[in-house]
Each structure stands twice: as C-alpha cells, then as structure tokens.
XYZ file of C-alpha atoms in Angstrom:
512
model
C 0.000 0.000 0.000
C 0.796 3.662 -0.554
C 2.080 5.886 2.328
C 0.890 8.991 0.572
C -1.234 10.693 2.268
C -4.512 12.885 1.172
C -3.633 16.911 0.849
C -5.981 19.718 1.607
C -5.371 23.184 1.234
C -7.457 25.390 3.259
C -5.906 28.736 1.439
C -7.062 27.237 -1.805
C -10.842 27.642 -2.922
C -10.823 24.949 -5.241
C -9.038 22.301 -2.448
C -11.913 23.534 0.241
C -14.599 23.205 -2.383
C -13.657 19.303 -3.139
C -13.734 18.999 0.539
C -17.393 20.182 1.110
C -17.984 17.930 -1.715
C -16.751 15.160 -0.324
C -18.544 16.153 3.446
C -21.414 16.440 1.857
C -21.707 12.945 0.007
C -20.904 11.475 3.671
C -23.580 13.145 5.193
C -26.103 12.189 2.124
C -25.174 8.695 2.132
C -25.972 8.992 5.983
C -21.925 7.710 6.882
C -22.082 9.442 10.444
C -21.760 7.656 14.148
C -25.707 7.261 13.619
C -26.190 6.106 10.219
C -23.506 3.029 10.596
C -25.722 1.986 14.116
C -28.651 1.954 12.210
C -26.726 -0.235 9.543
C -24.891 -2.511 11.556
C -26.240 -3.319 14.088
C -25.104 -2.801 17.817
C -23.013 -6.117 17.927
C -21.299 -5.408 14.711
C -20.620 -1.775 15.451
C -18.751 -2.810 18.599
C -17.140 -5.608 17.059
C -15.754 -3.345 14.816
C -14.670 -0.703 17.374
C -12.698 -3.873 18.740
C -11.287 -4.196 15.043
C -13.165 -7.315 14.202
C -14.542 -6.710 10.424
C -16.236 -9.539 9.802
C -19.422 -8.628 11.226
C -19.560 -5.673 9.825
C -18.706 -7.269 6.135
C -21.460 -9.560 6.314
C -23.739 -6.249 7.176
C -22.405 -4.514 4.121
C -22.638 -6.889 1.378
C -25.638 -4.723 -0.224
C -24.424 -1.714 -3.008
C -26.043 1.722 -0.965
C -23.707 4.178 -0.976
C -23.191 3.754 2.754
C -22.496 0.397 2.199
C -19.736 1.868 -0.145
C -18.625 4.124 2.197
C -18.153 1.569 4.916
C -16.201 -0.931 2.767
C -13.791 1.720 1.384
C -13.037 3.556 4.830
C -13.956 1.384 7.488
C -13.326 -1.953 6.319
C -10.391 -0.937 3.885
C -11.962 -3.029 1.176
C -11.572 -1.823 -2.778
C -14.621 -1.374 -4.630
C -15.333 -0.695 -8.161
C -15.163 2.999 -9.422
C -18.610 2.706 -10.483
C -20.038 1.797 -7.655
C -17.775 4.237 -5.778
C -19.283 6.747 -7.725
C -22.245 6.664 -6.962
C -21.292 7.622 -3.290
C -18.678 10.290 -3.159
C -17.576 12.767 -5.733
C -14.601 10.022 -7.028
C -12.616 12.430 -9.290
C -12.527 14.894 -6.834
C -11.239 12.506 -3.850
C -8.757 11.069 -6.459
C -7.304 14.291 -6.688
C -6.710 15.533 -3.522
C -5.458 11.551 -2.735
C -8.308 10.320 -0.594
C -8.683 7.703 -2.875
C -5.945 5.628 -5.217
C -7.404 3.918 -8.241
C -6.116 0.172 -9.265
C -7.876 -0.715 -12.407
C -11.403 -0.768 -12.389
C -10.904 -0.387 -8.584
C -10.574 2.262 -5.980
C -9.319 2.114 -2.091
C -9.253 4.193 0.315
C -5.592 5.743 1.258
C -6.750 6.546 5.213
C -9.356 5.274 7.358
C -12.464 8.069 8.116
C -14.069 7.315 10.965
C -17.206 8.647 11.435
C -17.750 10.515 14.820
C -20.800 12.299 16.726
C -19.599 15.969 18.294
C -20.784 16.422 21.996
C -23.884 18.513 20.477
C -24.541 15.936 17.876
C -22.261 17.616 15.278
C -21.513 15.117 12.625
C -17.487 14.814 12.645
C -15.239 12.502 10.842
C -11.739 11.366 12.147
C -8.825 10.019 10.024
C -6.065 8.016 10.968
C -3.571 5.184 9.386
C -4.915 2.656 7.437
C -5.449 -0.520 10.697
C -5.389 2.169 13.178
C -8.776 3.669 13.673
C -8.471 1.513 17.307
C -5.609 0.903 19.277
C -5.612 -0.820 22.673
C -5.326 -4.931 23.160
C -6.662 -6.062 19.778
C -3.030 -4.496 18.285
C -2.682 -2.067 15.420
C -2.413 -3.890 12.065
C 0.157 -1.131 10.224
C -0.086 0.932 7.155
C 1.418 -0.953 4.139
C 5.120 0.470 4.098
C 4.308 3.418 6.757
C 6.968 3.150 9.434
C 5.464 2.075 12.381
C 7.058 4.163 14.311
C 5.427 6.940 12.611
C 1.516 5.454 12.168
C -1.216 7.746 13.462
C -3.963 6.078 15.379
C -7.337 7.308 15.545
C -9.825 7.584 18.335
C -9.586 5.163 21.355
C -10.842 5.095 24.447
C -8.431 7.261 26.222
C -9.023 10.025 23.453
C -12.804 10.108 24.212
C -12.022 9.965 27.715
C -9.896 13.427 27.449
C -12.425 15.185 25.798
C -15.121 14.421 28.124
C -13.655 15.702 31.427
C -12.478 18.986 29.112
C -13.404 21.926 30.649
C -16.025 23.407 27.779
C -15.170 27.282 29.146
C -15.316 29.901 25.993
C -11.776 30.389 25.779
C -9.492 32.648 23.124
C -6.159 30.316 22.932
C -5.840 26.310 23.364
C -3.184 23.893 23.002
C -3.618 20.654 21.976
C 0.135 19.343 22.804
C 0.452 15.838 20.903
C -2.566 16.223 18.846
C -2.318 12.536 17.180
C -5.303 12.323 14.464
C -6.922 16.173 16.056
C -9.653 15.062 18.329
C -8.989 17.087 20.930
C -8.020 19.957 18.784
C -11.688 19.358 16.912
C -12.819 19.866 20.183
C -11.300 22.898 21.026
C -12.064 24.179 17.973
C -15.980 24.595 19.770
C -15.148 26.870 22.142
C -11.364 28.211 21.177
C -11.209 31.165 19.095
C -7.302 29.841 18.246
C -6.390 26.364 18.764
C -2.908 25.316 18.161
C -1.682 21.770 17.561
C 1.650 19.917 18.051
C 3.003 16.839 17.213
C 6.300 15.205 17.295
C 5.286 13.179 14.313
C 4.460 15.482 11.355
C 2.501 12.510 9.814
C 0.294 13.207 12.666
C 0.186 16.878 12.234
C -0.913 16.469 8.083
C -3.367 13.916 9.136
C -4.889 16.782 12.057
C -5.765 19.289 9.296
C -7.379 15.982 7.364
C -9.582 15.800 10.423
C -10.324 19.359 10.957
C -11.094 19.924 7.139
C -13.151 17.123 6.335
C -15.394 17.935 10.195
C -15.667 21.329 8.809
C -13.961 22.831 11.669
C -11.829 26.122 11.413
C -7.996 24.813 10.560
C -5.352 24.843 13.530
C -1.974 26.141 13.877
C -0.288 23.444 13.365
C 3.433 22.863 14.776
C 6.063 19.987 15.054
C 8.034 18.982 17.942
C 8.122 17.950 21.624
C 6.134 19.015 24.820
C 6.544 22.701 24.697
C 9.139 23.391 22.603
C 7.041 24.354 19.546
C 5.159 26.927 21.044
C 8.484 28.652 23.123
C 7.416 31.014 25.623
C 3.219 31.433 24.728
C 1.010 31.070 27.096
C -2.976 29.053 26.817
C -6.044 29.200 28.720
C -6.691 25.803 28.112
C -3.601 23.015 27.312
C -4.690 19.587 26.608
C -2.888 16.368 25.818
C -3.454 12.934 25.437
C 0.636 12.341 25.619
C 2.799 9.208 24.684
C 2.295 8.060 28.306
C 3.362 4.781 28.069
C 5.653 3.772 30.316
C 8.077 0.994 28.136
C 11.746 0.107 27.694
C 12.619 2.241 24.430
C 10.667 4.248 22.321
C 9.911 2.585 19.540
C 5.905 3.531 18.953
C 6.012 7.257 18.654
C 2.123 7.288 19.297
C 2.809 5.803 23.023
C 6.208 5.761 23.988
C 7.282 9.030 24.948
C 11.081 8.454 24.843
C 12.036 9.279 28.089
C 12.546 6.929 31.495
C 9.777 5.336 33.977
C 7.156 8.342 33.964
C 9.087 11.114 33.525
C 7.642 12.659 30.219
C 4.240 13.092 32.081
C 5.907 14.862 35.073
C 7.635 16.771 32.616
C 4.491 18.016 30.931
C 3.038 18.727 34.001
C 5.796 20.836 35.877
C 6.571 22.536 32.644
C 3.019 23.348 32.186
C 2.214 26.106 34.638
C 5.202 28.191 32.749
C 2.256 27.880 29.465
C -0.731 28.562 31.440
C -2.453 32.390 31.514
C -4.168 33.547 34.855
C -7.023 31.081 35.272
C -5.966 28.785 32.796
C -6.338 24.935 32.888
C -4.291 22.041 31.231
C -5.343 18.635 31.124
C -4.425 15.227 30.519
C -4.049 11.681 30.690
C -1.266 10.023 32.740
C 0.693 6.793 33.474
C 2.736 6.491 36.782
C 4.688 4.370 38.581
C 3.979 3.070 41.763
C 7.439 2.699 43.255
C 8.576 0.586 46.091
C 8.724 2.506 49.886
C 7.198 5.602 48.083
C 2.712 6.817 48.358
C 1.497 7.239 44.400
C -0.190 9.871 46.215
C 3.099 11.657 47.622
C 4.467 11.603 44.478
C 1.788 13.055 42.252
C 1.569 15.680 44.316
C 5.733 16.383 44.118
C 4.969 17.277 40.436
C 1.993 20.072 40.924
C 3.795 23.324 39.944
C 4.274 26.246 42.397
C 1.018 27.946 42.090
C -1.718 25.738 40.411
C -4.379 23.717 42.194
C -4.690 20.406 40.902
C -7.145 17.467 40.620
C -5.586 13.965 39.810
C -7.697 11.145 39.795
C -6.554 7.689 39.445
C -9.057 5.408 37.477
C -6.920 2.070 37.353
C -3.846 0.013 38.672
C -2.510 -2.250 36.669
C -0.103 -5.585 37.521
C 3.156 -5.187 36.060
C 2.671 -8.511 33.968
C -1.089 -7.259 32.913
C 0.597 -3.812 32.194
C 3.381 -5.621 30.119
C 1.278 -7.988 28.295
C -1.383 -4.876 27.124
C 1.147 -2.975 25.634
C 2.857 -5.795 24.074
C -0.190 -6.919 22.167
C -0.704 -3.182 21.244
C 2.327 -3.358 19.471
C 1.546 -6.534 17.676
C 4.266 -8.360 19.638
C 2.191 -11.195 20.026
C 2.308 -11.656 16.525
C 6.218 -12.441 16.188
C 8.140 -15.625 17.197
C 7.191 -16.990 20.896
C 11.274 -16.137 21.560
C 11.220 -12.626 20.253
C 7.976 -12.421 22.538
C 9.242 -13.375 25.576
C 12.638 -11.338 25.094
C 10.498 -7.800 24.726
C 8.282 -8.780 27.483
C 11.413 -9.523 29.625
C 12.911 -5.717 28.711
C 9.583 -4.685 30.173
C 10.031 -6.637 33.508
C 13.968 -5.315 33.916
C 12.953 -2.209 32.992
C 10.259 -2.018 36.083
C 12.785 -3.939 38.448
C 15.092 -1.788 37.609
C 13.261 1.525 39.035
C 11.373 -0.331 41.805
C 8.627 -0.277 39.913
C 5.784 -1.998 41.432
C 2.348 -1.368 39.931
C 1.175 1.487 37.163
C -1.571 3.958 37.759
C -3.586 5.679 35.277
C -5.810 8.586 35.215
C -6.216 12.443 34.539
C -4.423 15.449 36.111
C -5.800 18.418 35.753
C -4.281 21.855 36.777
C -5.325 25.277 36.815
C -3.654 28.092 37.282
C -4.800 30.050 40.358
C -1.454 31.733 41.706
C -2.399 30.452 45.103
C -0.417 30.420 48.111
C -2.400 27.533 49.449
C -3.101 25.776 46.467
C -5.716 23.474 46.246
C -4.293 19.339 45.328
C -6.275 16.819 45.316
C -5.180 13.431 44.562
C -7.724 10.522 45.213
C -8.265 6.986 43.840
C -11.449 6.731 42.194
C -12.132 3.737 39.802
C -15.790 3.413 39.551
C -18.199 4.497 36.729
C -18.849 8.373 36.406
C -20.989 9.948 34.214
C -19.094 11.656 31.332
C -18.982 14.614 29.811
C -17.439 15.919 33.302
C -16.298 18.966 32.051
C -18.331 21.054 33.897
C -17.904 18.943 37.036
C -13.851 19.976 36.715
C -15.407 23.297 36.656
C -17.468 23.210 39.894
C -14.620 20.982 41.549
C -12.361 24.124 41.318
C -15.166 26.182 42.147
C -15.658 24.867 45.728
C -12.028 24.982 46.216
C -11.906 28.310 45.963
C -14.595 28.889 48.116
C -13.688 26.632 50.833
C -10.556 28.406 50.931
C -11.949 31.845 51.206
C -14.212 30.953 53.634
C -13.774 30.344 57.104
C -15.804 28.486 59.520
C -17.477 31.872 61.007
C -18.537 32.281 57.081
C -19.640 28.659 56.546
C -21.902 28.595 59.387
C -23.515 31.683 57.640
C -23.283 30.778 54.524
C -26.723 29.151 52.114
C -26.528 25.788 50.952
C -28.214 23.642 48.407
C -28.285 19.993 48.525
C -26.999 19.052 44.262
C -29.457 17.428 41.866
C -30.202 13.947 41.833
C -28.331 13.028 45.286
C -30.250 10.827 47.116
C -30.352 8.999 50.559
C -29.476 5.307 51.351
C -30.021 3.816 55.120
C -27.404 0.859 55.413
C -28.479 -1.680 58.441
C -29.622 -5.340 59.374
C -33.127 -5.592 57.741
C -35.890 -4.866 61.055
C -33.424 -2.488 63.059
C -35.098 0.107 64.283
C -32.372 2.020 63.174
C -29.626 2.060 60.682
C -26.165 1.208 61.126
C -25.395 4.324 59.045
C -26.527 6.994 56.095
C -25.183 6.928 52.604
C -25.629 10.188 50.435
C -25.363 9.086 47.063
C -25.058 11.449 43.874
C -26.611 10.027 40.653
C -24.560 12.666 38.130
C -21.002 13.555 37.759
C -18.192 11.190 39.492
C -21.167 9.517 41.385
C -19.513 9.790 44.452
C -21.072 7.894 47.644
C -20.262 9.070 51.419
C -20.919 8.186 55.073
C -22.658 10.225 57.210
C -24.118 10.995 60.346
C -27.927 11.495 61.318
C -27.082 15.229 62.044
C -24.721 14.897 58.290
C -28.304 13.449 56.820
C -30.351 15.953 58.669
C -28.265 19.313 57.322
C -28.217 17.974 53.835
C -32.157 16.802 53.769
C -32.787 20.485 54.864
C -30.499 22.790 52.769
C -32.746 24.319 50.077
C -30.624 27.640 50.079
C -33.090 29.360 52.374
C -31.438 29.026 55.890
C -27.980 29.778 57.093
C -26.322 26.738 58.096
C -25.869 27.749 61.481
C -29.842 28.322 62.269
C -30.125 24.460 60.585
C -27.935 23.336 62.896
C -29.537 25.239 65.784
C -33.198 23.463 64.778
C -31.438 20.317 64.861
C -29.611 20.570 67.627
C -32.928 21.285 69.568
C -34.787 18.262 67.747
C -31.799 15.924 68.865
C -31.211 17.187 72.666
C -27.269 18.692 71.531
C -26.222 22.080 73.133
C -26.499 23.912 69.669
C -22.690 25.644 70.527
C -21.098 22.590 70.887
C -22.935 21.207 67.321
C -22.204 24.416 65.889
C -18.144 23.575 66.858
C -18.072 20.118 65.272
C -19.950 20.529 62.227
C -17.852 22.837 59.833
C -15.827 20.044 58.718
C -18.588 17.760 57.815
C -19.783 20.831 55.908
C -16.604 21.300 54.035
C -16.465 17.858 53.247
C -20.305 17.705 52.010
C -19.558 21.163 49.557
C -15.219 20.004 48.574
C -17.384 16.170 47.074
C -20.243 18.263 45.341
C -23.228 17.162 47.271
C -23.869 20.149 48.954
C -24.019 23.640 46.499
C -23.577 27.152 47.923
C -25.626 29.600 47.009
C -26.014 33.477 46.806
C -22.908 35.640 47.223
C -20.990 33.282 49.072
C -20.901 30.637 45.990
C-alpha cells in the first residue's frame, strides 16, 4: 500500500470546495456515528470498534452508498469505481489523494471514521490505514508506513480526554500531541485559536485531514516535543493525550514518549504552569509508577507546579505482567516468534525492576492556574463508573475549592446551601433495626460519588434548600436531637466542608 497521504489546502478555494464535496456525500449517504448503528447493528458496530470486520462485512454486502462508504473507509476493502461513484464525488477525492485507483478499482488511502460531536455535530476522524483503534486487539500497520510513525485514531483514552475537558469559551488552546486532532476538533468549539503539536508530522498532516473534512476552522499546526514548539506562549486551556506509556525504548512514537519510567508526564506537568495564563487549565491523561517505599499519592503531588491547584484522579492500577502484556499486544508483539515475545516482554520486567517499579496507575491530572499560596491538590483513587462529559464537574470541583478556601468556619456557618441534583439517601443496616447502622448520600450525576454520614450529616443535607444559614439548621437540629447547639455548631464545619469540597452540597447566593 501507498504511504501517501490525502492533501488539503485550506488557502485554496478549489481544495476547500472538493472537501465540502466530499462532506457532503458522507452526510447524504448517511456515513455518520448514527447512520452506521442503524446499519450494523449494535453487535457489529462494537465488534468493529474492537477491530473485528467480519461482522460488519457480512452487514455490508448490499451496493447503498453507505455500504460503499463503509467498505472503502472502514473496512479498507476496494470497490469498483462505479459503484464508488455513486457515493462520493470520485474524481474529486482522487485528486486531492483520498482515494488511489487500481484498475477498475478504488481504495481508500486513510481510514475516516465517522464521529458524533458532543452537540450531535456530525465529525469525521482520520487516521492510518489498521489504526482507527488501538488498545489490546493491536494495530495492524499501514502498508510500508513506518510504524514508528503510524497515526492512530480515536480510542478510548481520546474520548475519555475530551469528556472531562473543561467546555469554558476560551481565546487560545493547546492541543500538545494532537495525534489524528480530536482534541483539537474539540477545542475548535469553544477556542477562538487552537494550536496543535506533534512530534510526528505525519500526525500533524493527518490533524488538518480531520479538521477539514469535520468542517472545523484549521489549527496552527506545529512539530516537535512538549513545549518546545510553542516557546514562551502562554494558553487558557492546554490539553494532551501524551505518549504516556511507560516501556523500555521508544519505539511507537504514538505511546512511547522516549524518556525513562514516567518522567515525560511529570515533565508536561511541571513545565506546564510556565504555558498557562491567569485562570488557565491544562489537562491530561497520565501513566505512573507506583514505586517501592514511596505513596502514588506523595508523588503526584511532588509534580503540581508552584502555584496551580490540581485534581488527579486515578481510574486504574494495573499488575506489572497485565501492564506488560497490554502494551505488548498493542504493538503486535504477540504476533512475532514466541522467543522474540518473551525477550520484549522480559525488557519490560527489567525495565520495572530496575526503578522499583511496582504497579502502574492511570488517570487524569488536571491543573489550573490560580497563583495560590495555598493551592488546592487533590489526589484521590477513584475507579468506579462516572458519568461523562465531566467537564463542567472539573469546573465546579475548582469552584468549591476556591470557596472553601476563602471561607472560614465563622462564614460557613452563615453561609446558604443547596443539597446538588439527583443526590439521594441510602439507610445501610440489618433488615428490622429500628435504626440504621449508618446513612449513605449518594449522587446520581457527575463522578457519582457515595459518602458516610451521620444522622445530624443526613439531617443538614435533607434540609439545605438555600433558604437558611447553616448555622440556624444546625440550631433546629440541635434542639430536635437534645445537643447544646454551641457545641454542634463547633463540630460541624468540617462535615460541611467535606459535604460542599465532594459536590453534594451547592452554595448559594454571594458566598458561591
């Protein structure tokens, strides 16, 4: 196969006309995230986000032009000009390299990925030929592409970046490894400038494919590593979905970022409050090593830059052998002789043993930039289901940080409260106690986050409709339960803060 890749000129009238040409035949032939449900099927569209075809060839075998579409982009199949034709504008994607004709035959020269924007925009994504997916199923490679150099499309992790991206109107974003531009098509919503690096400049021709063919205003695009593209500028929003992975060598420039254990990902992170305006956030995904004698949580917080507040979450732990044995299979190691197997998935084990390595976390980091002189860092473990988009939640996290740390306890107690949407109660005890053993406030949006509490906890939170001070709620109660209200009043500002710093409990009026 080729390794040419398509061109598109956005300066040129006649380049962005054969691109609206070609849009618009996708969206008549109905090739968006909905259309190829409708078609396939829910089993063979997740087979084939798993890279399994076959499924979704036996779903295709008709001649509609999204049938077409599918065969040629999808399922990398060639299919007859004529028939090709009577889906897409052929000469047109022949010319600008989209397509390559052999004979009476045409095939596709990247995969397009249909993809649905977060307000149902109707976005395509293009990556290497076998590399729409990445993860255990192992890319497949790109004819005589290097694979050092082959561009993946989206995965899980991408999705998983843009949904916790804070969706704030903002005037200049980064997207800092940009890979096949999802997150800078993202950005793009709500970023009046959106620049996009890549260390690969496969990756940064195959960006303005996305961006073009989505419709999406074009993006600065720069080459190189971490920050050094972009010098001395500054963002309000940086995101990055880095080469995280933490592997002897760099040999996958899509995942291996090239330096030792975890350090590109500190790197990125203490270099990033240097790119950050006032107020600014960056954001991204993270490997780290747990290391022998040493918290995970100690050492996240050692890379939080002098003042930002910071959010990390860690969503997984993996086994050094289950860590090992992922990657390996992403690289299609499983696919060479059972010695040359074992010898790369020995590196892997020396190269943990060899920096005490016992265990790898993943998750997000988020910063933002407050100038603090008490910042705000949180780092927690939290690996069950949320409810994504969180953007806004990062937004309200950082929100009650700030107010928690303006306010004291004299303030708190006078402050207005609202218990959040969609939190409700749960009484935990043996079943025909007269009472429970304890309370369990449970919210139902956002990082679904469960907590303890106490009757009085349950009592302040039941109440709190944003009409009453905290303090004269705890005074009522106090009365209702036989406490001396002064010595409530003393104990309860912490069970507060905790209540607002998880999101259960709002405040309201000038306070919030």
């Amino acid at each position: 196969m080729s390794t040419h890749l398509p061109t598109t000129d956005v300066r040129d009238p006649a380049s962005r006309a054969r691109t609206d040409r070609m849009r618009d035949a996708l969206l008549a032939a109905g090739f968006t995230a909905d259309g190829l449900l409708e078609l396939l099927g829910a089993p063979a569209y997740a087979a084939l986000a798993r890279s399994e075809t076959v499924p979704a060839l036996r779903a295709t075998r008709g001649d509609s032009p999204l049938e077409t579409l599918v065969r040629l982009f999808l399922l990398q199949r060639p299919v007859e000009r004529a028939r090709a034709g009577a889906a897409l504008p052929v000469a047109d994607c022949l010319a600008d390299g989209w397509l390559v004709q052999d004979g009476d035959e045409v095939r596709a020269q990247v995969d397009v990925r249909p993809y649905g924007g977060p307000e149902g925009q109707d976005w395509w994504v293009v990556s290497d030929l076998g590399c729409a997916v990445g993860g255990a199923g192992g890319i497949r490679g790109a004819g005589q592409v290097d694979r050092s150099e082959l561009v993946l499309g989206v995965g899980g992790a991408s999705t998983t970046l843009a949904g916790i991206t804070v969706p704030t109107p903002v005037g200049r974003a980064l997207d800092l490894g940009t890979g096949s531009g999802i997150q800078a098509l993202h950005a793009s919503r709500h970023a009046t400038h959106v620049t996009a690096t890549d260390l690969n400049p496969r990756a940064l021709r195959i960006t303005s494919l996305t961006l073009a063919l989505s419709g999406a205003s074009p993006a600065e695009l720069r080459e190189g590593s971490l920050f050094e593209p972009v010098g001395e500028e500054r963002y309000d929003l940086i995101v990055s979905n880095p080469p995280f992975v933490i592997s002897p060598g760099a040999r996958l420039t899509y995942r291996d970022g090239g330096m030792g254990g975890d350090d590109l990902c500190r790197t990125l992170v203490q270099q990033a409050a240097a790119h950050l305006n006032d107020g600014g956030y960056c954001q991204l995904l993270a490997n780290w090593q747990h290391v022998e004698g040493e918290e995970w949580t100690d050492r996240l917080r050692s890379w939080v830059p002098r003042g930002c507040d910071a959010w990390v979450v860690q969503r997984e732990v993996q086994d050094l052998t289950q860590y090992a044995e992922l990657w390996l299979r992403d690289g299609g190691d499983h696919r060479t002789s059972p010695e040359e197997y074992a010898a790369r998935y020995d590196a892997w084990l020396d190269e943990f043993e060899a920096r005490s390595t016992r265990a790898v976390g993943f998750g997000w980091i988020t910063l933002r930039k407050s100038g603090a002189d008490d910042p705000s860092i949180t780092v927690e473990e939290w690996p069950h289901p949320v409810e994504q988009p969180l953007g806004e939640a990062v937004v309200g996290h950082f929100a009650r940080q700030d107010y928690l740390r303006r306010t004291d306890d004299a303030a708190l107690l006078a402050g207005h409260f609202r218990l959040a949407g969609e939190v409700v109660q749960e009484q935990v005890g043996l079943p025909g106690a007269e009472d429970p053993e304890h309370v369990v406030l449970r919210q139902n949006r956002g990082m679904r986050r469960a907590t303890k509490v106490d009757t009085v906890g349950a009592g302040f939170a039941g109440v709190c409709d944003g009409s009453l001070p905290a303090g004269r709620i705890l005074d009522a109660i106090a009365q209702l339960v036989g406490e001396d209200p002064v010595l409530l009043r003393d104990r309860t500002p912490e069970a507060i803060r905790m209540l607002v710093e998880q999101g259960f409990l709002e405040p309201v009026g000038t306070e919030g």
